[in-house]
mmCIF file of C-alpha atoms in Angstrom:
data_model
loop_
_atom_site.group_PDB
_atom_site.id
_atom_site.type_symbol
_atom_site.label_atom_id
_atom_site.label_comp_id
_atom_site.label_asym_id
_atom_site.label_seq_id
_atom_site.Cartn_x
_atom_site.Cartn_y
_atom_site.Cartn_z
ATOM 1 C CA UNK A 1 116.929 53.453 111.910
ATOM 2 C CA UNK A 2 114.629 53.397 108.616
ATOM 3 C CA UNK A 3 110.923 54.411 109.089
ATOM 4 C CA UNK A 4 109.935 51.024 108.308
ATOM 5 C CA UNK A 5 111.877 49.708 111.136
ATOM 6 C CA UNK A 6 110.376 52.175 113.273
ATOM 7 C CA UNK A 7 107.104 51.324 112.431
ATOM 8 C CA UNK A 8 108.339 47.537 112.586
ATOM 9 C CA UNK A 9 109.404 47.809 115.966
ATOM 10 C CA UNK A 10 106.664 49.754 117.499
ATOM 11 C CA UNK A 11 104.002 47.123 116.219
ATOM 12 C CA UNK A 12 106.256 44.766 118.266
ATOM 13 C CA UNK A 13 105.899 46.552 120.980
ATOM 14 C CA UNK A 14 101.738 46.867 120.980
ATOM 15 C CA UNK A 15 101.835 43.377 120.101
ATOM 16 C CA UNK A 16 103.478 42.765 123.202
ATOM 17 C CA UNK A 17 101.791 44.936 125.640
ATOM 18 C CA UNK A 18 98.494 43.931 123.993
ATOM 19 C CA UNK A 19 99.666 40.309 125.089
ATOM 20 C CA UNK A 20 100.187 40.809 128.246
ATOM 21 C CA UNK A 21 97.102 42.897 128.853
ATOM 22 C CA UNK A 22 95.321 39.642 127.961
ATOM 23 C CA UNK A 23 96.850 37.441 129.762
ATOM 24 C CA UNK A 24 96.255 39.818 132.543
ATOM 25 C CA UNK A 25 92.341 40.209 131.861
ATOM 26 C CA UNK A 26 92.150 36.311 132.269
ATOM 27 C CA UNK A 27 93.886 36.247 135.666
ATOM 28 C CA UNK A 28 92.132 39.095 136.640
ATOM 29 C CA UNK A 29 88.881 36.785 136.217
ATOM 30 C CA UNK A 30 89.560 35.578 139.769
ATOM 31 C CA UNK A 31 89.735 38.583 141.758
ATOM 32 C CA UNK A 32 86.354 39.790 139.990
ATOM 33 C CA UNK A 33 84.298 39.175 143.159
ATOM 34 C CA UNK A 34 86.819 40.591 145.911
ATOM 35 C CA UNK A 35 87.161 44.150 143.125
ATOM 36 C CA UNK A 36 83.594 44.442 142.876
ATOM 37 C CA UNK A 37 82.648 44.506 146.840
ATOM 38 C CA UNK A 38 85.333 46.785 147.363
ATOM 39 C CA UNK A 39 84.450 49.208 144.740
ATOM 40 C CA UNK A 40 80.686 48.889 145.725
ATOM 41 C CA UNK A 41 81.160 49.019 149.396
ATOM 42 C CA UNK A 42 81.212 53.011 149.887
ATOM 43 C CA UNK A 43 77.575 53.119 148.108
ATOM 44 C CA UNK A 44 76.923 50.098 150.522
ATOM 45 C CA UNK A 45 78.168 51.697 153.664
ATOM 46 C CA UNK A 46 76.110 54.999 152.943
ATOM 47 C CA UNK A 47 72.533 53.244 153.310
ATOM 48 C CA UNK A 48 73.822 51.295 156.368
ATOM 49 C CA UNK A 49 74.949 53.831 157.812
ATOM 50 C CA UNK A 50 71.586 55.732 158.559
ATOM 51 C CA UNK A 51 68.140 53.764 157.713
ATOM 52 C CA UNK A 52 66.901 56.881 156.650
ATOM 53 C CA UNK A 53 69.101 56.294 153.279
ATOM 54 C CA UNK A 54 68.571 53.853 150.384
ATOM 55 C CA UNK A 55 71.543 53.409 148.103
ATOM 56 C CA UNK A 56 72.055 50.113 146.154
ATOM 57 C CA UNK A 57 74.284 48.947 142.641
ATOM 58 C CA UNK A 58 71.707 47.957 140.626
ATOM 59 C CA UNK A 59 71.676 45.740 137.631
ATOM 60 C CA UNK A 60 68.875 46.725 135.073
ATOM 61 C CA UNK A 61 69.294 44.128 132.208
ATOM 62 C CA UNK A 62 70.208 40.579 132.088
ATOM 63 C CA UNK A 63 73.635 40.466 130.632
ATOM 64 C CA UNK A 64 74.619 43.540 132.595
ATOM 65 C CA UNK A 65 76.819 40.994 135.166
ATOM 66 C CA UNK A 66 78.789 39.956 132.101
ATOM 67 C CA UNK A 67 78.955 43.256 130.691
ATOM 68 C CA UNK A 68 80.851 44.411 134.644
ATOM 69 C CA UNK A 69 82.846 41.461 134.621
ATOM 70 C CA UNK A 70 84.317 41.880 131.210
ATOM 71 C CA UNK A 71 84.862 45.944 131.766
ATOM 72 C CA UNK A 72 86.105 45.230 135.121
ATOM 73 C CA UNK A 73 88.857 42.631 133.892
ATOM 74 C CA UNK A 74 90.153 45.018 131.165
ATOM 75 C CA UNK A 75 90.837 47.722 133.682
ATOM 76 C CA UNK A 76 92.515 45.499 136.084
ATOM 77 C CA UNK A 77 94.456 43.865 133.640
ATOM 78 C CA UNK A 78 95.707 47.760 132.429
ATOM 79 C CA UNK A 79 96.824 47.918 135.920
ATOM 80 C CA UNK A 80 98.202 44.395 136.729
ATOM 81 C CA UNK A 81 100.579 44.707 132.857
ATOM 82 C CA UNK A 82 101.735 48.176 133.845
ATOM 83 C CA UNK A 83 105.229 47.495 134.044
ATOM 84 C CA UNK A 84 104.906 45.456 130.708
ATOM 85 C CA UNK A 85 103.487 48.249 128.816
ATOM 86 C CA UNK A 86 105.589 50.535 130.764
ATOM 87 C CA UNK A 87 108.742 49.219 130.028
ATOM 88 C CA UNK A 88 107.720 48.798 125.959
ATOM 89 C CA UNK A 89 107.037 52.802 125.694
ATOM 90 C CA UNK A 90 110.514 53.392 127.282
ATOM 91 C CA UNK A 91 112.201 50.746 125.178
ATOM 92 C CA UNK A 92 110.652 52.201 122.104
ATOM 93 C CA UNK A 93 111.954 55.990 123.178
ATOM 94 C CA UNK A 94 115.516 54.699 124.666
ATOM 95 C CA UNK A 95 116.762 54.288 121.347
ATOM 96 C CA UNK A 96 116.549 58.097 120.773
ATOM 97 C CA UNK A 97 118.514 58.769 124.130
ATOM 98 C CA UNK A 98 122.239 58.858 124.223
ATOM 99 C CA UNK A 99 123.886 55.660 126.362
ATOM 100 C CA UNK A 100 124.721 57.626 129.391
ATOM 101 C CA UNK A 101 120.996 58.651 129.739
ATOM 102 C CA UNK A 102 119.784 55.042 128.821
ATOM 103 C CA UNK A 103 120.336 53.816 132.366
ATOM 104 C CA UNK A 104 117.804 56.321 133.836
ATOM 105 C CA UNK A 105 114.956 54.147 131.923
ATOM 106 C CA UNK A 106 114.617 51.510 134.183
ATOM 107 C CA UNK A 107 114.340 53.889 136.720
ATOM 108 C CA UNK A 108 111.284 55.749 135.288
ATOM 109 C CA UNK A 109 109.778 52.174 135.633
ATOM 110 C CA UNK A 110 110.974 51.558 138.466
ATOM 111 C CA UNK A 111 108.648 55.269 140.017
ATOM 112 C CA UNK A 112 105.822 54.909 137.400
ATOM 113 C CA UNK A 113 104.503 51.747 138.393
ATOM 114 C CA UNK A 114 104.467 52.628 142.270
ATOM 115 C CA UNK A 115 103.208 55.796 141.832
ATOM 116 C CA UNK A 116 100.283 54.726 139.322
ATOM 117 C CA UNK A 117 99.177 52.480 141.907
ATOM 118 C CA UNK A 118 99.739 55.099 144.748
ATOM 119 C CA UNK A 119 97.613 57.363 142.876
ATOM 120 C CA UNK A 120 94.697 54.482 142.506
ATOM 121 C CA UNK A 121 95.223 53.923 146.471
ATOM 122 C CA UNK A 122 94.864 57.576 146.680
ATOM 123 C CA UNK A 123 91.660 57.459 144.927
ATOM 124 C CA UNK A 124 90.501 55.041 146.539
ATOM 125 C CA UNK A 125 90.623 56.702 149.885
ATOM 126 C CA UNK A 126 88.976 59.592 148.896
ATOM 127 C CA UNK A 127 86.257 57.901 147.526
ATOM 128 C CA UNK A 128 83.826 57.336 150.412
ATOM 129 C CA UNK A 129 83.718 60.899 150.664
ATOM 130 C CA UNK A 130 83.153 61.752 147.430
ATOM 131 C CA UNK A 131 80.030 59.413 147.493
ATOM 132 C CA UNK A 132 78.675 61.102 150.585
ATOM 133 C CA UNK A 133 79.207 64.518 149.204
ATOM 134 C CA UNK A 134 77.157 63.609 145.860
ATOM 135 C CA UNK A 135 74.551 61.464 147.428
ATOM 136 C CA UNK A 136 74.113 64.161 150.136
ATOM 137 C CA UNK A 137 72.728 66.637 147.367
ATOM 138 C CA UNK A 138 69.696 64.142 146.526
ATOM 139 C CA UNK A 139 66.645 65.890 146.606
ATOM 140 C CA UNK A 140 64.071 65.070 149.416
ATOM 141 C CA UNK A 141 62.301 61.977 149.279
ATOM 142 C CA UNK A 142 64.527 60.631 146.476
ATOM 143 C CA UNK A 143 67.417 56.965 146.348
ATOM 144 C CA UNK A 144 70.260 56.044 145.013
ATOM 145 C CA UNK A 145 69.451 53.074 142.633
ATOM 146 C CA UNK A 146 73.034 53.376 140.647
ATOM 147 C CA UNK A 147 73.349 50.804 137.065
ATOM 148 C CA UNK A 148 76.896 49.467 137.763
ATOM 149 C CA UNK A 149 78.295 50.754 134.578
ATOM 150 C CA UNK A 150 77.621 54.405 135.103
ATOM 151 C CA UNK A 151 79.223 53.943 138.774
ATOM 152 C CA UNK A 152 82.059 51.801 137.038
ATOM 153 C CA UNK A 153 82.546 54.948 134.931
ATOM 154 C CA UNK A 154 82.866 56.760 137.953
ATOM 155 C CA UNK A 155 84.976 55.280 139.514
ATOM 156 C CA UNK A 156 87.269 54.474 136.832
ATOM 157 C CA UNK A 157 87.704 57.784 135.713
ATOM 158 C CA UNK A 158 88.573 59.206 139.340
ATOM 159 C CA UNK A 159 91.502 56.149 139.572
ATOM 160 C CA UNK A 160 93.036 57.199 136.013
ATOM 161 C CA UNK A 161 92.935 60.872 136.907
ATOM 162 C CA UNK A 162 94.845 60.477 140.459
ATOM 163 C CA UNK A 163 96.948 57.701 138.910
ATOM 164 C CA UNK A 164 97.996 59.828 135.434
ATOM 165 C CA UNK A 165 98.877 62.714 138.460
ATOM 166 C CA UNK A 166 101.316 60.740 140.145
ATOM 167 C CA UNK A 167 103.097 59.286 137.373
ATOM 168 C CA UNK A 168 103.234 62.940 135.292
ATOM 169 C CA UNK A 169 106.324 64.400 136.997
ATOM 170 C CA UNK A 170 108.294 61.361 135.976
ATOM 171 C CA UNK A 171 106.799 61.992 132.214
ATOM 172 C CA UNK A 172 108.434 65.834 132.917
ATOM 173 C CA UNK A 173 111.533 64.154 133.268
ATOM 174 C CA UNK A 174 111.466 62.333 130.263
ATOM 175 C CA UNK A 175 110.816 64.299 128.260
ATOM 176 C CA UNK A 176 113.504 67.103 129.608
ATOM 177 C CA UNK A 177 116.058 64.280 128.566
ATOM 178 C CA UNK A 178 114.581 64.144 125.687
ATOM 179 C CA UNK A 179 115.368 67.580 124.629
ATOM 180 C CA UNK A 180 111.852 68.626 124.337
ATOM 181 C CA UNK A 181 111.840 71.293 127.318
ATOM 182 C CA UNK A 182 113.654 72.504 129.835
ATOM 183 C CA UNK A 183 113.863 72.644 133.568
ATOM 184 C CA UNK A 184 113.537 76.621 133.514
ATOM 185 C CA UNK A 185 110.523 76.046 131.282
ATOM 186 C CA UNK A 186 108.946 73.605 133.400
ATOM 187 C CA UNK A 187 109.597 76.256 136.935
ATOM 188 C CA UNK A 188 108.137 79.090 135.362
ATOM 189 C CA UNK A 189 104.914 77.134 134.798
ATOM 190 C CA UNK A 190 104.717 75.803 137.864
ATOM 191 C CA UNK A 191 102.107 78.983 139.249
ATOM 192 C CA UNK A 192 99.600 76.892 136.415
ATOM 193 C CA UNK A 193 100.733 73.521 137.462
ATOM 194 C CA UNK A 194 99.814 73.848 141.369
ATOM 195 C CA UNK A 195 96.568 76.009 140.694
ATOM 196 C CA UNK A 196 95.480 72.802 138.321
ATOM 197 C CA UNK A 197 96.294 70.592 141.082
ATOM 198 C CA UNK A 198 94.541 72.497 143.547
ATOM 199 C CA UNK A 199 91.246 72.153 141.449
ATOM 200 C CA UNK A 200 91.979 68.228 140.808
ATOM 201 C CA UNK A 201 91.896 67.866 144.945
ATOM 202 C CA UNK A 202 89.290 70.175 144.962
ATOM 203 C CA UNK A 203 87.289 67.591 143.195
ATOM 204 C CA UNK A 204 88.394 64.836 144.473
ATOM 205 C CA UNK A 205 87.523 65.668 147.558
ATOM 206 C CA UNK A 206 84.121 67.675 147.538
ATOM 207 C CA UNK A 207 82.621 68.996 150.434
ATOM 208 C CA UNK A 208 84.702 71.457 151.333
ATOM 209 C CA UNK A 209 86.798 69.489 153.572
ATOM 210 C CA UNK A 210 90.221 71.565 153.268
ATOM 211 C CA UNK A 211 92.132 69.182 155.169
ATOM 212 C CA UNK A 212 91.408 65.592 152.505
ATOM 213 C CA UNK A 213 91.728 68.181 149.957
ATOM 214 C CA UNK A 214 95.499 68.850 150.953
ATOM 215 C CA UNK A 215 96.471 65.671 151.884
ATOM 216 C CA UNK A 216 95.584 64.977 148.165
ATOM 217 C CA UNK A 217 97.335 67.598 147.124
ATOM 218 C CA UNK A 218 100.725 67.819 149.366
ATOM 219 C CA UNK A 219 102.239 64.775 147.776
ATOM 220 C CA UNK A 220 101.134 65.777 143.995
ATOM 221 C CA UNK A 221 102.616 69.445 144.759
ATOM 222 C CA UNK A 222 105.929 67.597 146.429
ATOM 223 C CA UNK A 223 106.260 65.230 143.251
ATOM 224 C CA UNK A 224 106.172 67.865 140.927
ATOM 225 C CA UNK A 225 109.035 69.798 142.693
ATOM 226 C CA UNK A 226 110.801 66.820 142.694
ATOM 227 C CA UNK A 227 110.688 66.482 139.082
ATOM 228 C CA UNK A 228 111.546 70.027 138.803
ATOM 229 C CA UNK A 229 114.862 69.827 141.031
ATOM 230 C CA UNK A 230 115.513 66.818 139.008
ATOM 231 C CA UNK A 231 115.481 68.465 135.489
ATOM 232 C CA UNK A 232 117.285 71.398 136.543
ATOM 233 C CA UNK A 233 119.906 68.876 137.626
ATOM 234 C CA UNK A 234 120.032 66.986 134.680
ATOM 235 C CA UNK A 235 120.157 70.719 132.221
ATOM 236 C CA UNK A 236 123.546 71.576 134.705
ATOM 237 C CA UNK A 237 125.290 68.286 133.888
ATOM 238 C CA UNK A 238 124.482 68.643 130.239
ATOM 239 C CA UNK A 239 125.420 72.434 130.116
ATOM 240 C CA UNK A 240 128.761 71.414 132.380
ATOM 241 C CA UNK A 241 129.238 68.240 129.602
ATOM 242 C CA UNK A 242 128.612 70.773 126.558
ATOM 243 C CA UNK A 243 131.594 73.356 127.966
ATOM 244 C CA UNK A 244 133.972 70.300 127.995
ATOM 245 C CA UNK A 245 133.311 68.494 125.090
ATOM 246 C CA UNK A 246 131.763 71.317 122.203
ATOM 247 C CA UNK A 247 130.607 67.950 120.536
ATOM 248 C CA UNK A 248 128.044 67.073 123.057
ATOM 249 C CA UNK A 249 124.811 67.978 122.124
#
């Protein structure tokens, strides 16, 4: 294909996943309430817990409300189009895979999307503590008065981070059938790979509790080896198809 059908197709592609973000933001209007008082109910639930505590979301300016809703709707909507946008990075790369390894695609969308949102669950979870740990270092005599986009920040980041976790060992995989590395490349990193995922459950769950720390960690560590089985697999069948047919590359 010509560069400028490349370049054609791809802007077919955004246009499409831009689309369905969209139409996503606009259902995601209606569940704008039930998000928000889940999101805000660990900073909640730390004041009520003790009377002793003040902790409260806080709006500080009068279009602030619209300001959460809109922010709120875009990052749901990200979520809720997932296997739209999913499915339009994979089309755009399939054409560079040969036929046999086409059929795998669906199946990377098949264990992004669940794992994405396993990873935001995951988050999730961990979140409560992560509040308590931070709020627990306030100096005496001092609240919590939080402006709901700084905590939106928050919180958004720490659901991308777990969710981009999960879904990387399917990326590994992709890109071994790709060509771009191998599954011997990928084990001899993997000392780096679990000592960076030790420090990502390390923050995401402060306080030194050991035990939320690997329960974050055991299914991260048990994806990646998964992944790395998997591409190891996938170099054997091409080495095995390379011996029969010298053609194969």
């Amino acid at each position: 294909m010509a560069l400028k059908d490349h370049l054609r197709e791809l802007r077919n592609r955004l246009l499409i996943s831009c689309a369905a973000v969209v139409l996503c933001a606009v259902a995601g209007g209606f569940l704008y309430d039930w998000i928000f008082s889940a999101i805000a109910e660990p900073v909640l639930s730390y004041a009520a817990d003790d009377e002793s505590r003040q902790a409260a979301i806080a709006f500080n300016a009068v279009g602030q409300p619209l300001d959460m809703l809109v922010r709120s709707q875009c990052s749901l909507s990200i979520v809720i189009s997932s296997p739209v946008w999913l499915y339009q990075i994979w089309a755009f790369i399939m054409p560079g895979l040969r036929k046999t390894e086409k059929r795998y695609a669906i199946g990377f969308i098949a264990a992004s999307v669940p794992l994405f949102l396993a990873g935001i669950w995951l988050a999730y979870t961990v979140l409560p503590q992560a509040i308590q740990f931070f709020f627990a270092l306030n100096p005496e005599g001092t609240t919590n008065f939080i402006a709901p986009d700084v905590y939106f920040t928050f919180v958004l980041h720490l659901f991308l981070a777990c969710g981009a976790a999960m879904v990387l060992p399917v990326v590994l995989v992709g890109v071994n059938m790709m060509g771009l590395v191998s599954g011997r490349q990928i084990l001899r990193s993997w000392r780096w790979v679990v000592m960076l995922i030790a420090v990502i459950s390390a923050i995401a769950a402060p306080g030194g509790e050991v035990i939320t720390m690997f329960i974050i960690m055991a299914p991260l560590c048990l994806l990646f080896g998964l992944a790395i089985g998997l591409t190891l697999l996938l170099d054997r069948r091409k080495s095995k198809r390379q011996a029969q047919d010298p053609t194969f590359a």
